[in-house]
Coordinates of C-alpha atoms in Angstrom, one line a residue:
X1 CA -2.2 -12.4 -19.7
X2 CA -5.5 -14.0 -21.1
X3 CA -5.5 -16.2 -19.2
X4 CA -5.2 -14.5 -16.0
X5 CA -7.5 -14.6 -13.5
X6 CA -9.7 -12.2 -13.1
X7 CA -9.5 -9.5 -10.5
X8 CA -11.4 -7.3 -8.1
X9 CA -9.3 -4.3 -6.3
X10 CA -11.0 -3.0 -3.2
X11 CA -9.9 0.3 -2.4
X12 CA -11.2 2.1 1.1
X13 CA -11.4 4.8 1.6
X14 CA -13.0 8.0 4.4
X15 CA -12.3 11.5 4.8
X16 CA -9.3 12.0 2.3
X17 CA -11.0 12.2 -1.6
X18 CA -7.3 13.8 -3.3
X19 CA -6.0 10.7 -1.7
X20 CA -8.7 8.6 -3.1
X21 CA -9.4 11.0 -6.2
X22 CA -5.2 9.5 -7.3
X23 CA -5.4 5.7 -5.9
X24 CA -7.6 5.5 -8.5
X25 CA -6.3 7.6 -11.2
X26 CA -3.9 4.5 -11.3
X27 CA -5.9 1.7 -10.6
X28 CA -7.0 3.3 -13.9
X29 CA -3.9 2.4 -15.7
X30 CA -3.8 -0.9 -14.5
X31 CA -2.5 -3.4 -17.6
X32 CA -5.3 -6.1 -15.9
X33 CA -7.3 -6.7 -18.9
X34 CA -10.1 -7.6 -17.0
X35 CA -10.1 -5.9 -13.6
X36 CA -13.1 -4.4 -11.7
X37 CA -12.7 -1.9 -9.8
X38 CA -15.0 -2.1 -5.7
X39 CA -14.9 2.0 -4.0
X40 CA -16.3 1.7 -0.2
X41 CA -15.8 5.4 1.0
X42 CA -17.9 8.0 2.9
X43 CA -20.4 10.6 1.5
X44 CA -18.7 13.6 1.3
X45 CA -15.6 11.0 -1.5
X46 CA -18.7 9.4 -3.3
X47 CA -19.9 12.7 -3.9
X48 CA -16.6 14.4 -4.9
X49 CA -14.8 11.6 -6.7
X50 CA -17.1 8.1 -7.5
X51 CA -19.7 10.4 -8.8
X52 CA -17.5 12.9 -11.7
X53 CA -16.6 8.8 -12.9
X54 CA -19.4 7.0 -13.7
X55 CA -20.5 10.6 -14.8
X56 CA -17.8 9.9 -17.0
X57 CA -18.4 6.6 -18.6
X58 CA -16.0 4.7 -15.8
X59 CA -18.3 1.9 -14.3
X60 CA -17.0 0.2 -11.0
X61 CA -18.7 -0.5 -8.1
X62 CA -19.8 1.2 -4.7
X63 CA -20.2 0.8 -1.3
X64 CA -21.3 4.4 1.0
X65 CA -19.2 4.1 4.4
X66 CA -20.8 4.5 7.7
X67 CA -18.3 4.2 10.1
X68 CA -14.1 5.1 10.0
X69 CA -13.5 0.9 10.3
X70 CA -10.6 -1.1 8.0
X71 CA -12.7 -3.9 8.5
X72 CA -16.1 -3.3 7.9
X73 CA -14.9 -1.1 4.7
X74 CA -13.3 -4.1 3.3
X75 CA -16.4 -6.8 4.1
X76 CA -18.5 -4.4 2.3
X77 CA -16.3 -4.3 -0.9
X78 CA -16.0 -8.1 -0.8
X79 CA -19.4 -8.2 -1.4
X80 CA -19.3 -6.4 -4.2
X81 CA -16.9 -8.5 -5.4
X82 CA -17.6 -10.9 -8.0
X83 CA -14.0 -11.6 -9.4
X84 CA -11.8 -14.7 -8.8
X85 CA -9.0 -13.2 -7.6
X86 CA -9.9 -9.3 -4.8
X87 CA -7.1 -7.7 -4.0
X88 CA -6.3 -4.7 -1.4
X89 CA -5.1 -1.0 -1.5
X90 CA -5.7 1.9 1.0
X91 CA -6.5 5.2 -0.5
X92 CA -3.2 6.7 0.1
X93 CA -1.3 4.6 -1.8
X94 CA -0.6 4.4 -5.5
X95 CA -0.7 1.1 -7.7
X96 CA 2.8 0.6 -9.9
X97 CA 0.7 -0.2 -13.3
X98 CA 2.2 -3.8 -13.5
X99 CA 0.6 -4.8 -9.6
X100 CA -2.5 -5.7 -10.4
X101 CA -1.0 -8.8 -12.6
X102 CA 1.3 -10.1 -11.0
X103 CA -0.3 -10.5 -8.0
X104 CA -3.3 -12.2 -10.2
X105 CA -0.8 -14.7 -11.8
X106 CA 0.2 -15.6 -8.8
X107 CA -2.8 -17.5 -8.5
X108 CA -2.0 -19.6 -11.8
X109 CA 0.1 -21.8 -9.4
X110 CA -2.2 -24.7 -7.5
X111 CA -2.3 -24.1 -3.6
X112 CA -1.7 -21.0 -3.2
X113 CA -4.6 -18.6 -2.6
X114 CA -3.0 -15.2 -1.0
X115 CA -0.5 -13.2 -2.3
X116 CA 1.7 -10.3 -1.5
X117 CA 4.1 -7.7 -2.9
X118 CA 6.6 -5.0 -1.9
X119 CA 5.7 -1.7 -1.2
X120 CA 7.3 1.1 -1.6
X121 CA 7.5 4.0 0.7
X122 CA 7.4 8.2 1.1
X123 CA 10.4 8.8 -1.3
X124 CA 9.1 6.7 -3.7
X125 CA 11.8 4.6 -3.7
X126 CA 13.4 2.7 -1.1
X127 CA 11.0 -0.1 0.3
X128 CA 8.9 0.7 3.5
X129 CA 7.6 -3.1 3.3
X130 CA 8.7 -6.4 2.3
X131 CA 8.5 -9.8 3.0
X132 CA 7.8 -11.0 6.4
X133 CA 6.1 -13.4 8.8
X134 CA 3.6 -12.4 11.3
X135 CA 3.5 -14.8 14.6
X136 CA 0.4 -15.1 17.1
X137 CA 1.6 -12.4 19.1
X138 CA 1.5 -9.4 15.7
X139 CA 5.3 -9.4 16.1
X140 CA 6.5 -9.3 12.3
X141 CA 10.2 -11.6 11.5
X142 CA 11.3 -10.4 8.8
X143 CA 12.1 -13.1 5.6
X144 CA 15.1 -13.1 3.3
X145 CA 13.9 -14.6 0.2
X146 CA 15.8 -15.6 -3.1
X147 CA 14.7 -13.0 -6.5
X148 CA 11.7 -14.0 -7.5
X149 CA 8.2 -15.2 -6.7
X150 CA 8.2 -17.4 -3.5
X151 CA 5.5 -19.5 -2.3
X152 CA 5.1 -20.6 1.0
X153 CA 3.3 -22.7 3.6
X154 CA 2.0 -21.6 7.2
X155 CA 0.2 -22.5 10.0
X156 CA -2.4 -21.0 12.9
X157 CA 0.3 -19.7 14.5
X158 CA 2.8 -17.9 12.8
X159 CA 2.0 -16.8 8.7
X160 CA 3.0 -14.9 5.6
X161 CA 1.7 -11.5 6.9
X162 CA -0.1 -9.9 3.7
X163 CA 0.9 -6.2 3.9
X164 CA -2.9 -4.5 3.8
X165 CA -2.4 -1.7 0.9
X166 CA -1.0 -4.8 -0.8
X167 CA -2.2 -8.4 -0.8
X168 CA -4.5 -10.6 -2.6
X169 CA -6.4 -13.1 -1.9
X170 CA -8.9 -16.4 -3.7
X171 CA -12.3 -14.9 -3.5
X172 CA -13.7 -18.0 -1.9
X173 CA -11.5 -18.8 0.7
X174 CA -11.6 -15.6 2.5
X175 CA -15.5 -15.7 2.1
X176 CA -15.0 -18.9 3.8
X177 CA -13.2 -17.9 6.6
X178 CA -15.2 -15.1 7.4
X179 CA -14.1 -12.6 5.5
X180 CA -11.3 -9.6 8.2
X181 CA -12.7 -9.7 11.7
X182 CA -14.5 -6.0 12.4
X183 CA -12.7 -6.0 15.6
X184 CA -9.8 -4.7 14.5
X185 CA -10.8 -0.9 12.8
X186 CA -7.7 -0.7 11.2
X187 CA -5.0 -2.1 13.3
X188 CA -3.3 -6.0 12.2
X189 CA -6.3 -6.8 9.8
X190 CA -4.1 -8.1 7.8
X191 CA -1.8 -10.1 10.5
X192 CA -5.3 -11.7 11.6
X193 CA -6.2 -12.3 7.8
X194 CA -3.1 -14.5 7.8
X195 CA -2.4 -16.6 10.5
X196 CA -6.9 -17.8 9.7
X197 CA -6.1 -18.4 5.8
X198 CA -2.7 -20.1 6.9
X199 CA -4.1 -23.3 7.1
X200 CA -6.2 -23.4 3.7
X201 CA -3.5 -23.0 1.2
X202 CA 0.2 -21.3 0.6
X203 CA 0.6 -17.8 0.4
X204 CA 2.9 -16.0 -2.5
X205 CA 5.2 -12.9 -2.4
X206 CA 5.9 -11.5 -5.0
X207 CA 8.2 -8.6 -5.0
X208 CA 7.6 -7.3 -8.3
X209 CA 3.6 -6.4 -7.9
X210 CA 4.6 -3.1 -6.2
X211 CA 2.7 0.5 -4.9
X212 CA 4.0 3.4 -3.1
X213 CA 2.9 4.3 -0.6
X214 CA 2.3 8.1 1.0
X215 CA 1.2 7.9 5.1
X216 CA -1.7 10.4 4.5
X217 CA -2.4 12.0 7.6
X218 CA -5.8 11.0 9.3
X219 CA -7.2 11.7 12.4
X220 CA -4.9 8.7 14.2
X221 CA -1.7 10.6 12.5
X222 CA 0.0 13.4 10.7
X223 CA 1.6 13.6 7.6
X224 CA 4.9 13.5 9.1
X225 CA 3.8 9.7 10.0
X226 CA 3.7 11.6 14.1
X227 CA 0.4 9.5 15.4
X228 CA -2.1 11.7 16.8
X229 CA -3.6 8.3 18.8
X230 CA -2.9 5.1 20.5
X231 CA -5.8 3.6 21.6
X232 CA -7.4 1.9 18.7
X233 CA -3.7 0.1 18.2
X234 CA -3.2 -1.1 21.6
X235 CA -7.2 -2.3 21.6
X236 CA -6.7 -4.4 18.1
X237 CA -3.1 -5.8 20.1
X238 CA -4.6 -7.0 22.4
X239 CA -8.3 -7.7 20.7
X240 CA -5.0 -9.8 18.7
X241 CA -4.0 -11.5 21.5
X242 CA -7.1 -13.3 22.5
X243 CA -7.8 -14.6 19.1
X244 CA -4.1 -15.7 18.4
X245 CA -1.9 -16.6 21.6
X246 CA -2.3 -18.3 24.8
X247 CA -2.5 -16.0 27.8
X248 CA 1.0 -17.0 29.1
X249 CA 2.1 -14.9 26.7
X250 CA 0.4 -11.7 26.7
X251 CA 2.0 -9.8 29.6
X252 CA 5.7 -9.7 27.7
X253 CA 3.8 -9.1 23.6
X254 CA 2.3 -6.3 25.7
X255 CA 5.6 -5.2 27.1
X256 CA 7.5 -5.2 23.5
X257 CA 4.2 -3.1 22.4
X258 CA 4.9 -0.7 25.0
X259 CA 8.5 -0.7 24.6
X260 CA 8.1 -0.1 20.7
X261 CA 5.8 2.5 20.8
X262 CA 7.7 4.6 23.4
X263 CA 10.7 4.3 21.5
X264 CA 8.7 5.9 18.5
X265 CA 7.8 8.6 20.2
X266 CA 10.9 9.5 21.5
X267 CA 12.4 9.5 18.6
X268 CA 9.5 11.9 17.0
X269 CA 10.4 14.0 20.4
X270 CA 14.1 14.3 20.1
X271 CA 13.4 15.8 15.9
X272 CA 11.4 18.5 17.2
X273 CA 7.8 17.0 16.1
X274 CA 6.2 16.2 19.7
X275 CA 6.6 17.5 22.9
X276 CA 7.3 15.3 26.5
X277 CA 3.5 15.5 27.4
X278 CA 2.5 14.3 24.2
X279 CA 4.2 11.3 25.1
X280 CA 2.7 10.5 28.2
X281 CA -0.1 11.1 27.0
X282 CA -0.2 9.0 24.2
X283 CA 1.1 6.3 26.0
X284 CA -2.0 7.3 28.2
X285 CA -4.6 6.2 25.3
X286 CA -2.0 2.8 24.8
X287 CA -3.3 1.5 27.4
X288 CA -6.5 2.7 27.6
X289 CA -7.1 0.6 24.7
X290 CA -5.3 -2.4 25.2
X291 CA -8.3 -2.3 28.4
X292 CA -10.6 -1.7 25.5
X293 CA -9.9 -4.2 23.4
X294 CA -9.3 -6.9 27.0
X295 CA -13.2 -6.7 26.5
X296 CA -14.1 -5.8 22.7
X297 CA -16.7 -8.9 22.1
X298 CA -14.7 -11.3 19.6
X299 CA -18.0 -12.7 17.6
X300 CA -17.8 -15.9 15.5
X301 CA -16.7 -16.0 12.4
X302 CA -18.9 -17.7 9.9
X303 CA -18.7 -17.8 5.9
X304 CA -20.0 -14.8 4.2
X305 CA -22.4 -14.8 1.7
X306 CA -21.1 -14.4 -1.8
X307 CA -22.7 -11.1 -3.6
X308 CA -25.1 -12.0 -7.4
X309 CA -23.5 -9.1 -8.9
X310 CA -22.1 -9.4 -12.3
X311 CA -18.6 -8.9 -13.0
X312 CA -18.0 -5.4 -14.2
X313 CA -15.2 -4.9 -15.8
X314 CA -13.2 -1.2 -15.3
X315 CA -12.8 0.0 -18.8
X316 CA -9.8 0.4 -20.4
X317 CA -7.4 -1.4 -18.4
X318 CA -4.8 -3.3 -20.7
X319 CA -1.3 -3.7 -22.0
X320 CA -0.7 -0.3 -23.0
X321 CA 2.3 1.3 -23.9
X322 CA 4.7 3.5 -22.4
X323 CA 6.7 6.4 -23.1
X324 CA 9.7 8.6 -21.3
X325 CA 10.0 12.1 -21.1
X326 CA 13.2 13.3 -19.7
X327 CA 14.6 16.6 -18.8
X328 CA 16.1 19.0 -16.9
X329 CA 14.8 21.1 -14.1
X330 CA 14.2 24.5 -15.4
X331 CA 12.1 22.7 -17.7
X332 CA 9.7 21.8 -15.5
X333 CA 6.8 22.8 -16.8
X334 CA 7.4 21.9 -20.5
X335 CA 7.7 18.4 -18.6
X336 CA 4.6 18.4 -17.1
X337 CA 2.9 19.3 -20.3
X338 CA 4.3 16.7 -22.3
X339 CA 3.8 14.2 -19.4
X340 CA -0.3 16.0 -19.3
X341 CA -0.9 15.1 -23.3
X342 CA 1.5 12.2 -23.4
X343 CA -1.1 10.1 -20.9
X344 CA -4.1 11.7 -21.9
X345 CA -3.0 9.6 -25.4
X346 CA -2.9 6.6 -23.0
X347 CA 0.4 6.0 -22.3
X348 CA 1.8 4.8 -19.0
X349 CA 4.0 7.7 -18.5
X350 CA 7.7 8.8 -16.2
X351 CA 9.3 12.0 -16.2
X352 CA 13.1 11.7 -15.5
X353 CA 13.0 15.5 -14.0
X354 CA 17.0 16.4 -13.4
X355 CA 19.3 19.1 -11.4
X356 CA 22.9 19.5 -11.8
X357 CA 23.3 18.8 -8.1
X358 CA 24.2 15.6 -6.0
X359 CA 20.8 15.6 -4.3
X360 CA 19.0 12.7 -3.8
X361 CA 15.7 11.5 -6.3
X362 CA 12.5 10.8 -5.0
X363 CA 10.0 9.6 -7.3
X364 CA 6.2 9.1 -7.3
X365 CA 3.0 9.2 -8.6
X366 CA 1.1 12.4 -10.1
X367 CA -2.5 13.6 -9.3
X368 CA -2.8 14.6 -12.7
X369 CA -1.9 10.7 -14.2
X370 CA 2.4 10.3 -14.8
X371 CA 5.2 8.5 -12.8
X372 CA 7.6 11.2 -12.0
X373 CA 10.8 11.0 -11.0
X374 CA 13.9 14.0 -9.2
X375 CA 17.0 14.7 -8.1
X376 CA 20.2 15.4 -9.6
X377 CA 21.5 14.1 -12.2
X378 CA 24.9 13.3 -10.0
X379 CA 22.3 12.4 -7.1
X380 CA 21.9 8.9 -5.4
X381 CA 18.8 7.0 -5.9
X382 CA 19.1 3.8 -4.1
X383 CA 21.0 3.6 -0.6
X384 CA 23.6 1.5 -1.5
X385 CA 24.8 3.6 -4.5
X386 CA 27.7 6.5 -3.4
X387 CA 26.2 10.2 -3.0
X388 CA 28.1 11.5 -6.1
X389 CA 29.0 9.4 -9.2
X390 CA 30.0 11.7 -11.9
X391 CA 27.5 10.5 -15.1
X392 CA 26.4 12.0 -18.5
X393 CA 22.5 12.9 -18.3
X394 CA 21.6 10.1 -21.3
X395 CA 24.1 7.2 -19.3
X396 CA 21.1 8.4 -15.9
X397 CA 18.3 8.4 -17.7
X398 CA 19.3 5.3 -19.2
X399 CA 20.0 3.6 -15.6
X400 CA 16.6 5.0 -14.2
X401 CA 14.7 3.5 -16.9
X402 CA 16.2 0.1 -16.5
X403 CA 15.2 0.2 -13.0
X404 CA 11.7 1.2 -13.3
X405 CA 11.4 -1.1 -16.2
X406 CA 10.7 -4.3 -13.9
X407 CA 7.8 -2.5 -12.9
X408 CA 6.2 0.0 -15.9
X409 CA 6.7 0.1 -19.4
X410 CA 9.8 2.6 -19.3
X411 CA 12.0 2.3 -22.8
X412 CA 14.8 3.8 -22.6
X413 CA 14.5 5.5 -25.6
X414 CA 14.0 8.6 -24.5
X415 CA 11.4 11.5 -25.7
X416 CA 13.5 14.9 -24.7
X417 CA 12.4 18.3 -23.2
X418 CA 13.8 21.0 -25.7

């Protein structure tokens, strides 16, 4: 991997220090040997999370965020970056250890200026986002692609959507188009970049460049994904239409937006998460946001200046061994103790913890720095698997190791708790 382009990973965070700490723990296990970390976070998170890292000798670049505007934060991170490639990940996501190197590798292909990977959802196994194109009205269109890396050309009317929590760009090209548009404060900023970048080159879709996205609570949504405010979705949608669509397309696109959001809210209401009055209140906020977006000033997007700081490699990234520790649910404490020891030794560590049941499986990244999958020995992990399958302990371990070996070092010669 010595011929990989250098990569700057940019993390924007706002008032979620625990999520940021977990995200950064994952990034410190990346196998890309030339990776720098650029963090843009609120003052409290800088003090609680980043300052201790620096005190411990973990080099990273830092900018303090003054406002909760994702585009402002990402441009601040871009100003810090010195890598050939810049990658973006949200603070409530954790990257698989091979994520950065697989995104960076795509840029060795001539003409590639952007790359995006696959994103797993809250259960850690099913995909929340795979591949799609976005059109000039902000509508997504799923792409069904052959296995492996795909290269796609786009236009200013339709292009591959680089998911904001799992994407990378040629730094010089992103600077040349003006970076992220500050009129988008958190929604559709990635789709806007896609359409502005498309005429300049190819986008690579890299399925094995994977992150796990958890949807942490914020000022705009609860931890169960119930929205608290739709104003910015409305405002950014209107800005997007003004930037990219003809006026004749606006009415139909806004009707679709209102319908989609109403349907989303009604699902939450039926599930008992919100009350009927909340639905109408949130939809009124959506309309207020649309009106705001219609009046929001749209500035020109001149090229951004490149920063003059030198590349600052994050210490101790690069290839490292993988360890798998497997055991039963009643061995929980012993498994966790052994996992922490393996992480301390420098290994990418996966814990498989099974109960003698048919419970469905979940997976994720533990704050202590190891990957954890838990569920019933006889239960399904993937949606297309049978709900019950009679298997031995070792065969189940081997199967799960084979699955995860696509994205992290996960040898099937496991260490078992006793």
